Amino acid sequence: MSSHREAPEVSKDPVVDSTDVYAFVSPDKPNLVTLIANYIPFEDPAGAPNFYEFGDDVVYRIHIDNNGDALSDIIFEFTFATFVTNPNSFLYNTGPVTDVSDATLNRKQFYSVDKISYFPDPRTGFRTVVERLVDSKPVVPCNVGPRSMPNYPALAGSTVLRLADGSSVFAGQRKDAFYVDIGSIFDLGDLRPFQNLHLIPTAAAGGVNNLQGFNVHSLAIEVPIASITSSRTQQADVNSPDAVIGVWTSASRYKATVRGGPTQTLTGSQTGPFVQVSRLGNPLINEAVVPMALKDAWNKSTPDHDAQFAAAGLHPELAKLLPVLYPGVFPNLAAYTKDRVDLAAILFTGIPAGVVPGFQNYSGPTIADMLRLNVAVPPSKNPNALGILGGDLAGFPNGRRVIDDVVTVELRAIAGVTIPLVDPTFKPDAAAAAIKDGSDAAKPKTLGTFPWLDDPISGYTTVPPQGA
C-alpha cells in the first residue's frame, strides 16, 4: 500500500512502480546513511519461468536534496543490462547456482551506478560532476528454490559491493518489508481495532499482513553522511539546516518506443530523452492522499512542483470519511475545518524546530513530497516502530526505517493525533490514538546490517508462516 499499484497507469507497468523508499542513519555505522528504493510490487515468488527483474530500458534514480529547494543535488542512477547464457533453453537456470557467474544461471542481469552531483557555479548556475561508482556488476538472481539456489543467503551476500570510501551497494530481489492490512483498509476504511463500530459493522478480527507472501526488487546504497550534505561534512547539530536531506526515487522510460523493426524484435528501437513515469517520497501520499484524477500527473511531476497538490494534504479525503464511516467515534475530527497544517509539515515541508522538543527536519517553505531525514539524529538504542509518535526521534517521519509502522503513524495523524502540535485548542478523539493497522504481528524480520531487507521467499516456499 505504501506505493503498491498507487496510480492507474503505473499499475500497468510494475517494472517502474516504486513500492517503498527508506532513508535512515545506519544503526551499525552511524557515519553512514542507508538509502533503499524498492520496485515491482506483489512479486509472486513462484513466478516462473520468467522471474522478475529490473528493466533494461528504465533509468532508476535515488535523489537527494540537501539545500531545501526540492531539486536534486545528488542523484544515484542505476541502469541495467540482461544477457542470456543459453538462448535455446527456456529455463531461468539449468542447474544449481552457487555463484552469480555460474553457467547454470541462464539469465544474468548486470547493473551500473553513477553518482551525479550538482554544484553551484557563479557563471553557469551549476556544474555537473558524474562519477561511476559501479560498472557492470551482477544483480543477485531471484530465489527460485533450494535445489536451484542451495545457499541463497551466501549467493546474495556475495553480490554486496564494498567501495573504497566505505559505501556499500546492492541490487536484486528482497522480501517485501512493508507490512499493511491492505484488504481491510480498502474495504471502505475498515479499521480492525474497532471495526464493530463501522457504519457496516463486522466482528472483531486481528490484522493481516497482505504482503507477507511477496517479494520486491531493491536498489540499496549506503554512503558516508559527509558525502551527501551541502557542506560535505557530517553535521552534529540537530538544529542545523545542513543536517536535513530530502530523499525520493524516480523511474524513467524512453520518450518513444517503436515496436518491431527490421529484425521484428519485441523492443524495436527506442529514442530519448528519458521521461519520468514514476516517483515516490513519503509513504502513502499518492496511494491515499492524491485524488484519482491526479495520480498519474503526480508520478510524472517533480517535488518542486508539488504546491499544485497541496490541497489534498491540507484537507485529506480520509479525514472526512472517518467520521462518516464511524458514526459518533470521531466527533472532534468531524468538527475541525481548519487547514491540516500538521500534515503539511509532516509530509510537505518537514517539522520546524520547536514543535517536537529536540528535533526538526524542516527543509524550508517549498511544498515538496520528500522523505526528510535529519542525519544529526543518532540511531535509537531502543527503536520504536511508531517513530516520533512513539518518542523515537530516529524514526518516521524522520526519514524512514525498515521497522517503522508508517501505516499506523499516518492513520493516527490523519485522525487528528498530531493536530495539537500546531493547534493546542484541538482535543483528539479517544479513538484516534487507538487506531492500529494491525498487521505488525506479521511484519517480516530484517537483516542486522546492509542491505537490511531480508532474503526473498523462494518459489518453492511460496507462503511463509505468519510472522516469518
PDB file of C-alpha atoms in Angstrom, residues 40-166:
ATOM      1  CA  ILE A  40       7.928  -4.234  -8.707  1.00  0.00           C
ATOM      2  CA  PRO A  41       5.055  -4.762  -6.250  1.00  0.00           C
ATOM      3  CA  PHE A  42       3.468  -8.112  -5.389  1.00  0.00           C
ATOM      4  CA  GLU A  43       6.198 -10.324  -6.832  1.00  0.00           C
ATOM      5  CA  ASP A  44       4.916 -13.875  -6.659  1.00  0.00           C
ATOM      6  CA  PRO A  45       7.972 -15.934  -5.609  1.00  0.00           C
ATOM      7  CA  ALA A  46       6.834 -18.762  -7.885  1.00  0.00           C
ATOM      8  CA  GLY A  47       6.539 -16.549 -10.973  1.00  0.00           C
ATOM      9  CA  ALA A  48       8.369 -18.993 -13.242  1.00  0.00           C
ATOM     10  CA  PRO A  49       9.793 -19.411 -15.764  1.00  0.00           C
ATOM     11  CA  ASN A  50      10.198 -15.687 -16.397  1.00  0.00           C
ATOM     12  CA  PHE A  51      11.175 -14.453 -12.977  1.00  0.00           C
ATOM     13  CA  TYR A  52      11.159 -10.780 -12.073  1.00  0.00           C
ATOM     14  CA  GLU A  53      13.949  -8.357 -12.951  1.00  0.00           C
ATOM     15  CA  PHE A  54      14.731  -4.666 -13.334  1.00  0.00           C
ATOM     16  CA  GLY A  55      14.024  -3.041 -16.700  1.00  0.00           C
ATOM     17  CA  ASP A  56      16.938  -2.699 -19.096  1.00  0.00           C
ATOM     18  CA  ASP A  57      15.041   0.177 -20.713  1.00  0.00           C
ATOM     19  CA  VAL A  58      14.476   2.041 -17.430  1.00  0.00           C
ATOM     20  CA  VAL A  59      16.630   4.585 -15.602  1.00  0.00           C
ATOM     21  CA  TYR A  60      16.190   4.273 -11.839  1.00  0.00           C
ATOM     22  CA  ARG A  61      17.249   7.163  -9.636  1.00  0.00           C
ATOM     23  CA  ILE A  62      17.555   7.897  -5.919  1.00  0.00           C
ATOM     24  CA  HIS A  63      17.518  11.668  -5.449  1.00  0.00           C
ATOM     25  CA  ILE A  64      18.889  13.802  -2.610  1.00  0.00           C
ATOM     26  CA  ASP A  65      18.057  17.458  -1.986  1.00  0.00           C
ATOM     27  CA  ASN A  66      20.473  18.906   0.575  1.00  0.00           C
ATOM     28  CA  ASN A  67      19.575  22.624   0.470  1.00  0.00           C
ATOM     29  CA  GLY A  68      15.782  22.649   0.711  1.00  0.00           C
ATOM     30  CA  ASP A  69      14.848  23.755  -2.819  1.00  0.00           C
ATOM     31  CA  ALA A  70      13.249  20.374  -3.697  1.00  0.00           C
ATOM     32  CA  LEU A  71      15.677  19.948  -6.600  1.00  0.00           C
ATOM     33  CA  SER A  72      18.190  17.140  -6.984  1.00  0.00           C
ATOM     34  CA  ASP A  73      21.642  17.992  -5.652  1.00  0.00           C
ATOM     35  CA  ILE A  74      22.849  14.385  -5.747  1.00  0.00           C
ATOM     36  CA  ILE A  75      21.476  11.500  -7.800  1.00  0.00           C
ATOM     37  CA  PHE A  76      22.411   7.835  -7.593  1.00  0.00           C
ATOM     38  CA  GLU A  77      21.478   6.498 -11.040  1.00  0.00           C
ATOM     39  CA  PHE A  78      21.035   2.743 -11.628  1.00  0.00           C
ATOM     40  CA  THR A  79      20.933   1.203 -15.118  1.00  0.00           C
ATOM     41  CA  PHE A  80      20.701  -2.463 -16.133  1.00  0.00           C
ATOM     42  CA  ALA A  81      21.642  -4.883 -18.893  1.00  0.00           C
ATOM     43  CA  THR A  82      20.489  -8.507 -19.226  1.00  0.00           C
ATOM     44  CA  PHE A  83      22.191 -11.397 -21.033  1.00  0.00           C
ATOM     45  CA  VAL A  84      21.144 -14.981 -21.749  1.00  0.00           C
ATOM     46  CA  THR A  85      23.744 -17.746 -21.478  1.00  0.00           C
ATOM     47  CA  ASN A  86      21.858 -20.385 -23.481  1.00  0.00           C
ATOM     48  CA  PRO A  87      19.227 -18.845 -25.786  1.00  0.00           C
ATOM     49  CA  ASN A  88      17.987 -22.314 -26.727  1.00  0.00           C
ATOM     50  CA  SER A  89      16.764 -23.045 -23.211  1.00  0.00           C
ATOM     51  CA  PHE A  90      13.531 -21.722 -21.711  1.00  0.00           C
ATOM     52  CA  LEU A  91      14.879 -22.102 -18.169  1.00  0.00           C
ATOM     53  CA  TYR A  92      15.918 -19.303 -15.814  1.00  0.00           C
ATOM     54  CA  ASN A  93      18.603 -21.650 -14.508  1.00  0.00           C
ATOM     55  CA  THR A  94      19.711 -25.003 -15.898  1.00  0.00           C
ATOM     56  CA  GLY A  95      21.136 -26.374 -12.666  1.00  0.00           C
ATOM     57  CA  PRO A  96      22.142 -25.349  -9.146  1.00  0.00           C
ATOM     58  CA  VAL A  97      23.521 -21.814  -8.846  1.00  0.00           C
ATOM     59  CA  THR A  98      26.138 -21.251  -6.156  1.00  0.00           C
ATOM     60  CA  ASP A  99      27.832 -18.246  -7.748  1.00  0.00           C
ATOM     61  CA  VAL A 100      26.403 -15.457  -9.894  1.00  0.00           C
ATOM     62  CA  SER A 101      28.986 -16.279 -12.567  1.00  0.00           C
ATOM     63  CA  ASP A 102      27.832 -19.906 -12.892  1.00  0.00           C
ATOM     64  CA  ALA A 103      26.904 -21.002 -16.414  1.00  0.00           C
ATOM     65  CA  THR A 104      23.840 -22.653 -14.880  1.00  0.00           C
ATOM     66  CA  LEU A 105      22.354 -19.192 -14.282  1.00  0.00           C
ATOM     67  CA  ASN A 106      20.871 -18.794 -17.728  1.00  0.00           C
ATOM     68  CA  ARG A 107      19.561 -15.242 -17.382  1.00  0.00           C
ATOM     69  CA  LYS A 108      22.083 -12.828 -15.895  1.00  0.00           C
ATOM     70  CA  GLN A 109      21.464  -9.178 -15.156  1.00  0.00           C
ATOM     71  CA  PHE A 110      24.160  -6.578 -14.509  1.00  0.00           C
ATOM     72  CA  TYR A 111      23.929  -3.058 -13.153  1.00  0.00           C
ATOM     73  CA  SER A 112      25.918   0.154 -13.124  1.00  0.00           C
ATOM     74  CA  VAL A 113      25.642   3.117 -10.770  1.00  0.00           C
ATOM     75  CA  ASP A 114      26.580   6.719 -11.461  1.00  0.00           C
ATOM     76  CA  LYS A 115      26.702   9.411  -8.803  1.00  0.00           C
ATOM     77  CA  ILE A 116      25.595  12.701 -10.332  1.00  0.00           C
ATOM     78  CA  SER A 117      26.372  15.800  -8.264  1.00  0.00           C
ATOM     79  CA  TYR A 118      25.269  19.349  -8.970  1.00  0.00           C
ATOM     80  CA  PHE A 119      27.391  22.151  -7.514  1.00  0.00           C
ATOM     81  CA  PRO A 120      26.697  25.905  -7.566  1.00  0.00           C
ATOM     82  CA  ASP A 121      28.682  27.766 -10.212  1.00  0.00           C
ATOM     83  CA  PRO A 122      28.783  31.585 -10.379  1.00  0.00           C
ATOM     84  CA  ARG A 123      28.972  31.531 -14.173  1.00  0.00           C
ATOM     85  CA  THR A 124      26.547  28.809 -15.260  1.00  0.00           C
ATOM     86  CA  GLY A 125      24.349  28.444 -12.192  1.00  0.00           C
ATOM     87  CA  PHE A 126      25.607  24.955 -11.505  1.00  0.00           C
ATOM     88  CA  ARG A 127      28.159  22.447 -12.720  1.00  0.00           C
ATOM     89  CA  THR A 128      27.619  18.721 -13.026  1.00  0.00           C
ATOM     90  CA  VAL A 129      30.046  16.036 -11.854  1.00  0.00           C
ATOM     91  CA  VAL A 130      29.408  12.428 -12.853  1.00  0.00           C
ATOM     92  CA  GLU A 131      31.261   9.640 -11.069  1.00  0.00           C
ATOM     93  CA  ARG A 132      30.950   5.948 -11.980  1.00  0.00           C
ATOM     94  CA  LEU A 133      30.599   4.054  -8.696  1.00  0.00           C
ATOM     95  CA  VAL A 134      29.661   0.622 -10.046  1.00  0.00           C
ATOM     96  CA  ASP A 135      30.435  -0.684 -13.509  1.00  0.00           C
ATOM     97  CA  SER A 136      28.502  -3.717 -14.749  1.00  0.00           C
ATOM     98  CA  LYS A 137      28.292  -5.810 -11.579  1.00  0.00           C
ATOM     99  CA  PRO A 138      25.905  -8.758 -11.167  1.00  0.00           C
ATOM    100  CA  VAL A 139      22.402  -8.442  -9.802  1.00  0.00           C
ATOM    101  CA  VAL A 140      21.535 -11.252  -7.423  1.00  0.00           C
ATOM    102  CA  PRO A 141      19.042 -13.549  -9.203  1.00  0.00           C
ATOM    103  CA  CYS A 142      15.587 -14.376  -7.895  1.00  0.00           C
ATOM    104  CA  ASN A 143      15.283 -17.039  -5.226  1.00  0.00           C
ATOM    105  CA  VAL A 144      13.973 -19.926  -7.303  1.00  0.00           C
ATOM    106  CA  GLY A 145      14.169 -22.626  -4.616  1.00  0.00           C
ATOM    107  CA  PRO A 146      16.511 -24.848  -2.558  1.00  0.00           C
ATOM    108  CA  ARG A 147      17.590 -27.013  -5.464  1.00  0.00           C
ATOM    109  CA  SER A 148      18.299 -24.096  -7.763  1.00  0.00           C
ATOM    110  CA  MET A 149      19.913 -21.862  -5.126  1.00  0.00           C
ATOM    111  CA  PRO A 150      21.063 -24.197  -2.324  1.00  0.00           C
ATOM    112  CA  ASN A 151      22.575 -21.351  -0.285  1.00  0.00           C
ATOM    113  CA  TYR A 152      20.711 -18.208  -1.255  1.00  0.00           C
ATOM    114  CA  PRO A 153      21.934 -16.042   1.668  1.00  0.00           C
ATOM    115  CA  ALA A 154      25.532 -16.670   0.614  1.00  0.00           C
ATOM    116  CA  LEU A 155      24.683 -16.074  -3.036  1.00  0.00           C
ATOM    117  CA  ALA A 156      23.039 -12.741  -2.231  1.00  0.00           C
ATOM    118  CA  GLY A 157      25.777 -11.740   0.197  1.00  0.00           C
ATOM    119  CA  SER A 158      28.416 -12.267  -2.480  1.00  0.00           C
ATOM    120  CA  THR A 159      26.851  -9.506  -4.595  1.00  0.00           C
ATOM    121  CA  VAL A 160      27.056  -6.794  -1.920  1.00  0.00           C
ATOM    122  CA  LEU A 161      29.725  -4.386  -3.149  1.00  0.00           C
ATOM    123  CA  ARG A 162      32.038  -2.600  -0.702  1.00  0.00           C
ATOM    124  CA  LEU A 163      33.551   0.579  -2.135  1.00  0.00           C
ATOM    125  CA  ALA A 164      36.787   2.272  -1.126  1.00  0.00           C
ATOM    126  CA  ASP A 165      35.083   5.152   0.724  1.00  0.00           C
ATOM    127  CA  GLY A 166      33.104   2.784   2.962  1.00  0.00           C
TER     128      GLY A 166
END
